[in-house]
Structures are given as C-alpha cells and as structure tokens.
PDB file of C-alpha atoms in Angstrom:
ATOM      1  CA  UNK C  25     131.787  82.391  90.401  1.00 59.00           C
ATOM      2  CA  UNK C  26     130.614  82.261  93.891  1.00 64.00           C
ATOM      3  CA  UNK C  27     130.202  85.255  96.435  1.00 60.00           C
ATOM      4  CA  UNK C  28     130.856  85.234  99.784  1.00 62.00           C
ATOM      5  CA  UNK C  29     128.129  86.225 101.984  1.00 60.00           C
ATOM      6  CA  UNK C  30     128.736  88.071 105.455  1.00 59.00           C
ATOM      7  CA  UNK C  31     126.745  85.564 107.437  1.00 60.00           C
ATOM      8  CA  UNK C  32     129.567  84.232 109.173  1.00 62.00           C
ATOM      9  CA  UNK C  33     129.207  87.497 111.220  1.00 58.00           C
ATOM     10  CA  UNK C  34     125.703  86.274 112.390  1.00 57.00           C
ATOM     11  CA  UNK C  35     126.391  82.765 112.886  1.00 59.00           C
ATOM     12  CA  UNK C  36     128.843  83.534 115.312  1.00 65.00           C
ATOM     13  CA  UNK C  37     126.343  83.862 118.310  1.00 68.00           C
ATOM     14  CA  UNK C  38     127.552  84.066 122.122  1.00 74.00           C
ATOM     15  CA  UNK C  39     126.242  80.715 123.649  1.00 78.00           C
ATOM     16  CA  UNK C  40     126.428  79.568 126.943  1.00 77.00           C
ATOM     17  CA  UNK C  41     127.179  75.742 126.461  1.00 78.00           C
ATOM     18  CA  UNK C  42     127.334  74.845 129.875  1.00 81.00           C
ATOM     19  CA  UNK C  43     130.050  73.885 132.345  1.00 84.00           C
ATOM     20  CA  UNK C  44     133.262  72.849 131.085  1.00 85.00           C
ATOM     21  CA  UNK C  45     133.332  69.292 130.595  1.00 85.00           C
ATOM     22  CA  UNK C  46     129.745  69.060 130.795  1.00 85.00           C
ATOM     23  CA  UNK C  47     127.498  70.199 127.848  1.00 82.00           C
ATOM     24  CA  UNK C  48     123.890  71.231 128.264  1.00 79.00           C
ATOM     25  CA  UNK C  49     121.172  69.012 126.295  1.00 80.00           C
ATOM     26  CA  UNK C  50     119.880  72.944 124.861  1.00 75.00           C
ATOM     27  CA  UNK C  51     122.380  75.915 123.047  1.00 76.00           C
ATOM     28  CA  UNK C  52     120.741  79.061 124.438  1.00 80.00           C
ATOM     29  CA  UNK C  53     122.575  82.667 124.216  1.00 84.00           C
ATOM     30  CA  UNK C  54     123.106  84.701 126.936  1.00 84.00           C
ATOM     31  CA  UNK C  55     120.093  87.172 126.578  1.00 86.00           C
ATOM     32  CA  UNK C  56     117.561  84.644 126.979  1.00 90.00           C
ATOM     33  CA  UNK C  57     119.247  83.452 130.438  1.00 89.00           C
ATOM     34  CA  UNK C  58     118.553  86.982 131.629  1.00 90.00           C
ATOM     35  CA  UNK C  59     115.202  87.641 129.777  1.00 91.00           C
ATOM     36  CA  UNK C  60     114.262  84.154 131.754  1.00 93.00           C
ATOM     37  CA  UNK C  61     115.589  85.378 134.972  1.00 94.00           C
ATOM     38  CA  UNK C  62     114.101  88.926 134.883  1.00 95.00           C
ATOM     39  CA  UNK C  63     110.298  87.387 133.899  1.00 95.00           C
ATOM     40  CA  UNK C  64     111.159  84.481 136.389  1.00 96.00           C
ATOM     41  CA  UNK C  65     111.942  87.568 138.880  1.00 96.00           C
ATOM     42  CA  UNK C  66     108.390  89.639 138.047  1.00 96.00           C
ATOM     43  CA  UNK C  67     106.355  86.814 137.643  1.00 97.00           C
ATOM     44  CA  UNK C  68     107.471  85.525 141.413  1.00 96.00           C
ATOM     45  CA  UNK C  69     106.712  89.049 142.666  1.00 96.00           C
ATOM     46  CA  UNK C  70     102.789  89.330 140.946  1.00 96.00           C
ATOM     47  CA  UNK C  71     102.630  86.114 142.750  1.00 95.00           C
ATOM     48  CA  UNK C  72     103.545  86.922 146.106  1.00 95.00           C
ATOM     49  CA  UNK C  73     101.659  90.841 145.482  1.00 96.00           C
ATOM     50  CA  UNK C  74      98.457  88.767 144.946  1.00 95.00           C
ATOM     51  CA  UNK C  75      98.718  85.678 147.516  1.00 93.00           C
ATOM     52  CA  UNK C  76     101.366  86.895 149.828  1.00 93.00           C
ATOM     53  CA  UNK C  77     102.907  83.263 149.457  1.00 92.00           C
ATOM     54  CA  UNK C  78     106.423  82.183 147.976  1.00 89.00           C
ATOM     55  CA  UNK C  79     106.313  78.819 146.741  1.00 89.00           C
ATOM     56  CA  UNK C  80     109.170  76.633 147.480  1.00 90.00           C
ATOM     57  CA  UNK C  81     109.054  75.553 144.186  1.00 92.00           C
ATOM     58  CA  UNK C  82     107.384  78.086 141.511  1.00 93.00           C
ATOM     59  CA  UNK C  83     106.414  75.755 139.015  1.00 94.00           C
ATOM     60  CA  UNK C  84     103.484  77.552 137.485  1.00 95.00           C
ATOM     61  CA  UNK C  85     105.834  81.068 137.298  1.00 95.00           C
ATOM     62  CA  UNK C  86     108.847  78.925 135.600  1.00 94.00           C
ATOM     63  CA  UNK C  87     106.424  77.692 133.208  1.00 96.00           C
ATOM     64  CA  UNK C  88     105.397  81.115 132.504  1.00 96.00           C
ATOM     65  CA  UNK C  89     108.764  82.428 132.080  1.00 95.00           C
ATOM     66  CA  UNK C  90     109.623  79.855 129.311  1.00 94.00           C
ATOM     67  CA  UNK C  91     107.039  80.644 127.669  1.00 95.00           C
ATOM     68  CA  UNK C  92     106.987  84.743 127.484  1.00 93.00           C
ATOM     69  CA  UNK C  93     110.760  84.283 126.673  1.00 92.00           C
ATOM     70  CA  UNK C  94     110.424  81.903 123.623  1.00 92.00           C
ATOM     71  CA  UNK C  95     107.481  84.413 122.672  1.00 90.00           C
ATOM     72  CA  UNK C  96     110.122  86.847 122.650  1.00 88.00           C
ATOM     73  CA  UNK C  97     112.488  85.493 121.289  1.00 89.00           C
ATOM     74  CA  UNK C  98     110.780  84.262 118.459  1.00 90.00           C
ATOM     75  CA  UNK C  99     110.873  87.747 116.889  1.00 87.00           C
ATOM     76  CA  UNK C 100     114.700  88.285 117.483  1.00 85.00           C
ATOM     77  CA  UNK C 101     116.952  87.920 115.186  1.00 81.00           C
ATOM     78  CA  UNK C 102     120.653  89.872 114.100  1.00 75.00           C
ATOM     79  CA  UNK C 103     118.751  92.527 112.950  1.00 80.00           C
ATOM     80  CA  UNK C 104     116.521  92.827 115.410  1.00 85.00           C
ATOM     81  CA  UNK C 105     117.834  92.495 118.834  1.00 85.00           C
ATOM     82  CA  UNK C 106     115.790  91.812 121.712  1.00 83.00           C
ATOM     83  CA  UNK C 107     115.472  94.630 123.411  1.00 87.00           C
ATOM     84  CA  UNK C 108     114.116  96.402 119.914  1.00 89.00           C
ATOM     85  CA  UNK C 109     111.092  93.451 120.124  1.00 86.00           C
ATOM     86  CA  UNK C 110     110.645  94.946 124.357  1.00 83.00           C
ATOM     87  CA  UNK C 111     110.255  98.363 122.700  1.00 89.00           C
ATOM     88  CA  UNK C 112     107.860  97.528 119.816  1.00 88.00           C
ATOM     89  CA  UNK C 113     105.588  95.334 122.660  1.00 83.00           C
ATOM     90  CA  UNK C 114     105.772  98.302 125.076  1.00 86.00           C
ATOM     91  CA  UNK C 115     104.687 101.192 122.161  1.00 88.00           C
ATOM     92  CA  UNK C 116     102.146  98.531 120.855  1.00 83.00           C
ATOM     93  CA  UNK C 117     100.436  98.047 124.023  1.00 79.00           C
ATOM     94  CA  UNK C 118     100.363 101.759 125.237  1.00 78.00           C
ATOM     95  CA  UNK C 119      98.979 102.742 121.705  1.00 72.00           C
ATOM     96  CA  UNK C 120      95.620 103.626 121.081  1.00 67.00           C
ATOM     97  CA  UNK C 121      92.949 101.192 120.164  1.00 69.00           C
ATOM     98  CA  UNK C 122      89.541 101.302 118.218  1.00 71.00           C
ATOM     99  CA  UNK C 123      86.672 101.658 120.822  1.00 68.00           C
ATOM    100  CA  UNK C 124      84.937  98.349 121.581  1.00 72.00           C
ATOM    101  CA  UNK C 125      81.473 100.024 120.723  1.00 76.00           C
ATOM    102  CA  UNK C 126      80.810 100.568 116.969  1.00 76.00           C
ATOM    103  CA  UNK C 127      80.967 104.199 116.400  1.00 75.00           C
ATOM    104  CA  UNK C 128      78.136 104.927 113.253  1.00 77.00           C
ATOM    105  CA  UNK C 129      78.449 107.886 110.999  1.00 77.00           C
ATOM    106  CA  UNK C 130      75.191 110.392 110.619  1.00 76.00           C
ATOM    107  CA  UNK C 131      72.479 109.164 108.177  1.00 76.00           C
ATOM    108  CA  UNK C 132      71.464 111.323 105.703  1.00 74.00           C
ATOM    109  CA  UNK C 133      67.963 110.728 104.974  1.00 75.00           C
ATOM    110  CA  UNK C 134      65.418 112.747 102.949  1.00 74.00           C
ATOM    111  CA  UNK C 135      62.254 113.698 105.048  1.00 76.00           C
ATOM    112  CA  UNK C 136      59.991 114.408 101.695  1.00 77.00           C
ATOM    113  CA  UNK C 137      61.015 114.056  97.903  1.00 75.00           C
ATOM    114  CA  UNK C 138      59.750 117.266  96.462  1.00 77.00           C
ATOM    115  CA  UNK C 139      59.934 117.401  92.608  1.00 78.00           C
ATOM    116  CA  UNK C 140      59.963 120.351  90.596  1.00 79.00           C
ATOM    117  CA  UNK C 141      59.190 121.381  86.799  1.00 82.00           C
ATOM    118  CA  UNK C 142      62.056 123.855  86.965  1.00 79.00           C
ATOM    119  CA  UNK C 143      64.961 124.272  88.792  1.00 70.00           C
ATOM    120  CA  UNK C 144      65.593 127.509  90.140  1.00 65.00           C
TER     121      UNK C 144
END
C-alpha cells in the first residue's frame, strides 16, 4: 500500500517564468525578484553614501545582490519562509558575543603548605 504524501502542496511554488511566449533560461519565485531588488536598492545607496557617484552601470552592486540573495535563499524553504531567515540574521547579529580578549578565572594558589600532627 502506498501513502500519499502532501508535497504536492510545496511543489506548487509561484514562479515567474518570464514573458509570455518567451521563457527565461532560470525558474526563480517571486520573493527573490524583490529580495534582489531591495539589496540591489541598499547596496546602490552605501555606494553613492560613500563615493557620492552613481554608476551607469552598477556591476560590482549587482554582483553583490546575487550573491546576498542566493545566501538567503539558501536557508528558505516551505517551512521556513524568507522573511523568518531576515529575522534569525537580524537577532543573530544584534546578539551578544564572547569578548575578543580571553577572560581567566582567579587562581587559587597556596602561599605555604603547613602540615599538622592533628587537626583541630
């Protein structure tokens, strides 16, 4: 006898295929479109903050957005959607750390050994 599983339910993803007629060469679902956008957006901006410059084509920022979306992404899944990943990043980041400088406990050491016939 064979069960039927429920993951019909996450196979059917919302994919932007491309124009009709016209397929794009890569099936990529909505969210990362706008996750690319938005760190397309912010990485433009910390350019132009620190060089007050727009390039006319912002290779090095594109680059960057692929990447820090596929980073994302890579932890997304149907049970953990992409904003949940954001979240975990955000608490991670803000959390508190060890301090770089090894912090060493007290030592206990005996000044003189003194040894008695009885104890008192």
């Amino acid at each position: 006898m064979r069960l039927r599983t429920d993951d019909d339910i996450y196979r059917a993803r919302l994919l932007y295929l491309g124009p009709p007629g016209y397929t794009l060469p890569i099936h990529l679902p909505y969210a990362q479109y706008g996750v690319f956008a938005a760190c397309l957006a912010l990485y433009m901006f910390l350019y132009w903050a620190f060089f007050q410059d727009v390039n006319l084509f912002p290779a090095w920022e594109i680059a960057l957005a692929m990447v820090t979306t596929s980073l994302i992404f890579r932890n997304v899944d149907p049970d953990r959607p992409a904003r949940a990943v954001l979240r975990t990043v955000v608490t991670d980041w803000r959390s508190t750390r060890e301090p770089n400088q090894e912090q060493r406990d007290q030592r206990l050491v005996a000044r003189a050994v003194r040894i008695r016939e009885v104890v008192q």
